[in-house]
Every structure is written in structure tokens, then in C-alpha cells.
CSV table of N, CA and C in Angstrom, one decimal:
chain,number,residue,atom,x,y,z
A,2,UNK,N,-30.9,4.6,-15.2
A,2,UNK,CA,-29.5,4.5,-16.1
A,2,UNK,C,-29.8,5.0,-17.5
A,3,UNK,N,-29.5,6.0,-18.5
A,3,UNK,CA,-29.4,6.3,-19.5
A,3,UNK,C,-29.8,5.5,-20.3
A,4,UNK,N,-30.2,5.7,-21.9
A,4,UNK,CA,-30.1,4.8,-23.0
A,4,UNK,C,-29.1,4.7,-23.2
A,5,UNK,N,-28.2,5.6,-23.2
A,5,UNK,CA,-26.7,5.1,-24.2
A,5,UNK,C,-26.0,4.3,-23.2
A,6,UNK,N,-26.3,4.0,-22.3
A,6,UNK,CA,-25.6,3.1,-21.2
A,6,UNK,C,-26.3,1.7,-21.1
A,7,UNK,N,-26.9,1.2,-22.3
A,7,UNK,CA,-26.9,-0.1,-22.7
A,7,UNK,C,-26.4,-0.6,-23.9
A,8,UNK,N,-26.7,-1.9,-23.8
A,8,UNK,CA,-26.0,-2.3,-24.8
A,8,UNK,C,-27.3,-2.5,-26.6
A,9,UNK,N,-27.1,-2.8,-27.5
A,9,UNK,CA,-27.7,-3.5,-28.8
A,9,UNK,C,-29.4,-3.7,-28.3
A,10,UNK,N,-28.9,-4.8,-27.0
A,10,UNK,CA,-30.4,-5.4,-26.7
A,10,UNK,C,-31.2,-5.4,-25.9
A,11,UNK,N,-29.7,-4.0,-25.3
A,11,UNK,CA,-31.2,-3.3,-23.9
A,11,UNK,C,-30.7,-3.3,-22.8
A,12,UNK,N,-29.8,-4.5,-22.8
A,12,UNK,CA,-28.6,-4.7,-21.0
A,12,UNK,C,-28.2,-4.1,-20.7
A,13,UNK,N,-28.0,-3.4,-19.7
A,13,UNK,CA,-27.4,-2.3,-19.1
A,13,UNK,C,-25.6,-2.8,-19.1
A,14,UNK,N,-25.0,-1.6,-19.9
A,14,UNK,CA,-23.3,-1.8,-20.6
A,14,UNK,C,-22.8,-2.1,-19.3
A,15,UNK,N,-22.0,-2.7,-19.6
A,15,UNK,CA,-20.9,-2.7,-18.4
A,15,UNK,C,-19.7,-2.0,-18.3
A,16,UNK,N,-19.1,-0.7,-17.4
A,16,UNK,CA,-18.1,-0.2,-17.3
A,16,UNK,C,-16.9,-1.0,-17.0
A,17,UNK,N,-16.0,-0.4,-17.6
A,17,UNK,CA,-14.4,-1.4,-17.0
A,17,UNK,C,-13.9,-0.9,-15.5
A,18,UNK,N,-13.8,-2.4,-15.3
A,18,UNK,CA,-13.5,-1.7,-13.6
A,18,UNK,C,-14.7,-2.4,-12.8
A,19,UNK,N,-16.1,-2.6,-13.8
A,19,UNK,CA,-17.0,-3.4,-13.1
A,19,UNK,C,-17.9,-4.3,-12.9
A,20,UNK,N,-17.1,-5.0,-13.6
A,20,UNK,CA,-17.6,-6.7,-13.9
A,20,UNK,C,-16.9,-7.8,-12.3
A,21,UNK,N,-17.5,-8.7,-12.6
A,21,UNK,CA,-17.1,-9.4,-11.6
A,21,UNK,C,-15.4,-10.0,-11.7
A,22,UNK,N,-15.2,-10.0,-10.0
A,22,UNK,CA,-13.6,-10.4,-10.5
A,22,UNK,C,-12.7,-9.3,-10.6
A,23,UNK,N,-13.0,-7.9,-10.8
A,23,UNK,CA,-12.2,-6.8,-10.7
A,23,UNK,C,-12.6,-5.7,-10.3
A,24,UNK,N,-11.4,-5.2,-9.1
A,24,UNK,CA,-12.1,-4.2,-8.2
A,24,UNK,C,-12.6,-2.7,-8.7
A,25,UNK,N,-13.5,-2.4,-8.1
A,25,UNK,CA,-13.7,-1.3,-8.4
A,25,UNK,C,-12.8,0.2,-8.9
A,26,UNK,N,-12.9,0.8,-10.2
A,26,UNK,CA,-11.8,1.7,-10.4
A,26,UNK,C,-11.9,2.6,-9.1
A,27,UNK,N,-10.7,3.2,-8.9
A,27,UNK,CA,-11.0,4.3,-8.5
A,27,UNK,C,-10.5,5.7,-8.7
A,28,UNK,N,-11.3,6.7,-8.2
A,28,UNK,CA,-10.9,8.3,-8.7
A,28,UNK,C,-9.3,8.5,-8.3
A,29,UNK,N,-9.0,9.4,-9.5
A,29,UNK,CA,-7.2,9.6,-9.1
A,29,UNK,C,-6.9,10.0,-7.8
A,30,UNK,N,-5.9,9.9,-7.6
A,30,UNK,CA,-5.5,10.6,-6.5
A,30,UNK,C,-4.5,11.8,-6.8
A,31,UNK,N,-5.2,12.8,-6.0
A,31,UNK,CA,-3.5,14.1,-5.9
A,31,UNK,C,-2.3,13.7,-5.1
A,32,UNK,N,-1.4,14.2,-5.4
A,32,UNK,CA,-0.5,13.9,-4.7
A,32,UNK,C,-0.2,14.5,-3.2
A,33,UNK,N,0.1,14.1,-1.9
A,33,UNK,CA,0.3,14.7,-1.2
A,33,UNK,C,1.6,15.4,-0.8
A,34,UNK,N,0.8,16.8,-0.7
A,34,UNK,CA,2.0,18.0,-0.1
A,34,UNK,C,3.2,17.2,0.8
A,35,UNK,N,4.3,18.3,1.0
A,35,UNK,CA,5.1,18.1,2.2
A,35,UNK,C,4.3,18.3,3.1
A,36,UNK,N,3.9,19.3,3.4
A,36,UNK,CA,3.6,19.9,4.7
A,36,UNK,C,2.6,18.5,5.5
A,37,UNK,N,1.7,18.0,4.5
A,37,UNK,CA,0.8,16.8,5.0
A,37,UNK,C,1.5,15.2,5.4
A,38,UNK,N,2.9,15.3,4.1
A,38,UNK,CA,3.6,14.2,4.5
A,38,UNK,C,4.5,14.4,5.9
A,39,UNK,N,5.0,15.6,6.2
A,39,UNK,CA,5.1,15.9,7.5
A,39,UNK,C,4.8,15.6,8.9
A,40,UNK,N,3.0,16.2,8.4
A,40,UNK,CA,2.3,15.9,9.5
A,40,UNK,C,2.2,14.8,10.2
A,41,UNK,N,1.7,13.9,9.1
A,41,UNK,CA,1.3,11.9,9.1
A,41,UNK,C,2.5,11.6,9.9
A,42,UNK,N,4.0,11.8,9.0
A,42,UNK,CA,4.7,11.3,9.5
A,42,UNK,C,5.3,11.7,11.1
A,43,UNK,N,4.7,12.6,11.8
A,43,UNK,CA,4.8,12.8,12.9
A,43,UNK,C,4.1,12.4,14.0
A,44,UNK,N,2.7,12.3,13.6
A,44,UNK,CA,1.8,11.7,13.7
A,44,UNK,C,1.9,9.8,14.1
A,45,UNK,N,2.6,9.3,13.2
A,45,UNK,CA,2.7,8.2,13.1
A,45,UNK,C,4.0,7.9,13.9
A,46,UNK,N,4.9,8.4,14.2
A,46,UNK,CA,5.8,8.6,15.2
A,46,UNK,C,5.5,9.0,16.9
A,47,UNK,N,4.4,9.4,16.8
A,47,UNK,CA,4.1,9.8,18.1
A,47,UNK,C,3.1,8.7,18.7
A,48,UNK,N,2.3,7.9,17.7
A,48,UNK,CA,1.3,7.2,18.2
A,48,UNK,C,2.4,5.9,18.0
A,49,UNK,N,3.4,5.7,17.2
A,49,UNK,CA,3.8,4.1,17.2
A,49,UNK,C,5.5,4.3,17.8
A,50,UNK,N,5.5,5.6,18.6
A,50,UNK,CA,7.1,5.4,19.0
A,50,UNK,C,7.5,4.6,20.2
A,51,UNK,N,6.3,4.2,21.0
A,51,UNK,CA,7.1,3.1,22.2
A,51,UNK,C,7.5,2.0,20.8
A,52,UNK,N,7.0,1.4,19.9
A,52,UNK,CA,7.3,0.2,19.6
A,52,UNK,C,8.6,0.3,19.0
A,53,UNK,N,8.9,1.3,18.8
A,53,UNK,CA,10.8,1.4,18.3
A,53,UNK,C,11.4,1.3,19.5
A,54,UNK,N,10.7,1.5,20.8
A,54,UNK,CA,11.7,1.2,22.1
A,54,UNK,C,11.9,-0.2,22.4
A,55,UNK,N,10.7,-0.9,21.6
A,55,UNK,CA,10.5,-2.4,21.8
A,55,UNK,C,12.3,-2.8,21.6
A,56,UNK,N,12.7,-4.0,22.3
A,56,UNK,CA,13.7,-4.8,21.4
A,56,UNK,C,13.4,-6.2,20.6
A,57,UNK,N,14.1,-6.1,19.5
A,57,UNK,CA,14.0,-7.1,18.5
A,57,UNK,C,14.0,-8.5,18.8
A,58,UNK,N,12.8,-9.2,18.3
A,58,UNK,CA,13.2,-10.7,19.3
A,58,UNK,C,14.2,-11.3,18.4
A,59,UNK,N,14.8,-12.3,19.2
A,59,UNK,CA,15.8,-12.9,18.8
A,59,UNK,C,15.9,-14.2,17.4
A,60,UNK,N,14.5,-14.2,16.9
A,60,UNK,CA,14.0,-14.8,16.1
A,60,UNK,C,14.3,-14.0,14.7
A,61,UNK,N,13.3,-12.8,14.9
A,61,UNK,CA,13.8,-12.1,13.6
A,61,UNK,C,14.9,-11.2,13.4
A,62,UNK,N,15.7,-11.2,14.7
A,62,UNK,CA,17.0,-10.5,14.6
A,62,UNK,C,18.2,-12.0,13.6
A,63,UNK,N,17.7,-12.9,13.9
A,63,UNK,CA,18.3,-13.9,13.0
A,63,UNK,C,18.4,-14.1,11.8
A,64,UNK,N,16.8,-13.9,11.6
A,64,UNK,CA,16.6,-13.6,10.0
A,64,UNK,C,17.1,-12.5,9.5
A,65,UNK,N,17.2,-11.1,10.1
A,65,UNK,CA,17.1,-9.9,9.6
A,65,UNK,C,18.8,-10.6,9.4
A,66,UNK,N,19.6,-10.7,10.3
A,66,UNK,CA,21.2,-10.9,9.8
A,66,UNK,C,21.6,-12.0,8.6
A,67,UNK,N,20.8,-13.0,8.6
A,67,UNK,CA,20.8,-13.6,7.5
A,67,UNK,C,20.5,-13.0,6.0
A,68,UNK,N,19.5,-12.2,6.4
A,68,UNK,CA,19.1,-11.7,4.9
A,68,UNK,C,20.2,-10.4,4.8
A,69,UNK,N,20.7,-9.9,5.7
A,69,UNK,CA,22.2,-9.2,5.3
A,69,UNK,C,23.3,-10.0,4.9
A,70,UNK,N,23.3,-10.7,5.8
A,70,UNK,CA,24.2,-11.7,5.0
A,70,UNK,C,24.4,-11.8,3.5
A,71,UNK,N,23.1,-12.7,3.2
A,71,UNK,CA,22.7,-12.8,2.0
A,71,UNK,C,22.9,-11.4,0.6
A,72,UNK,N,22.4,-11.1,1.4
A,72,UNK,CA,22.8,-9.3,0.4
A,72,UNK,C,24.5,-8.6,0.1
A,73,UNK,N,24.9,-8.9,1.1
A,73,UNK,CA,26.5,-8.8,1.2
A,73,UNK,C,26.8,-9.6,0.2
A,74,UNK,N,26.6,-11.1,0.1
A,74,UNK,CA,27.4,-11.9,-0.3
A,74,UNK,C,27.0,-11.4,-2.2
A,75,UNK,N,25.7,-10.9,-2.7
A,75,UNK,CA,25.1,-10.5,-3.9
A,75,UNK,C,26.0,-9.4,-3.9
A,76,UNK,N,26.1,-8.2,-3.3
A,76,UNK,CA,26.5,-7.5,-3.8
A,76,UNK,C,28.2,-7.6,-4.1
A,77,UNK,N,29.2,-8.6,-3.5
A,77,UNK,CA,30.3,-8.7,-3.5
A,77,UNK,C,30.4,-9.6,-4.7
A,78,UNK,N,29.7,-9.8,-5.9
A,78,UNK,CA,29.9,-10.5,-6.8
A,78,UNK,C,30.1,-9.8,-8.4
């Protein structure tokens, strides 16, 4: 650590996002271009396509229906 990275009393300086309880800072990310997005989407569909063909369990279907019913009531106000 260089001398510039120390506080007045000589202890190491803390950097933003490096203290306890804080997640580490991530480097900025570049946006994903359309070609890469399309390729990722195709690979996800190929890999998980069988899941889309499975039937939705009855209890989950009931929850979805309840949510849709509540959303319909909200939009009709």
C-alpha cells in the first residue's frame, strides 16, 4: 500500500464499498449488444425448453388466476 493510501495516523485508508457490511464495488459493465442477447436467449430456450412444455401445477395455476383477478379489479377502478 502506498503512503497515500494511509490515514493521518498511518492506518490503512478504507475505500468506498470495502468496509464490513458493504458489498464489494463492481467495475462498471458494458451493455450487452443485440447479437449477444439473441444468442443468450436462444441458448436458454434450448437448454430450458423442456421446462416450458411441463404442465403448470394446479395450486400454482390457482395463485396465478387470483393474481390476474386482483389485477383486473385494480385496472377497472
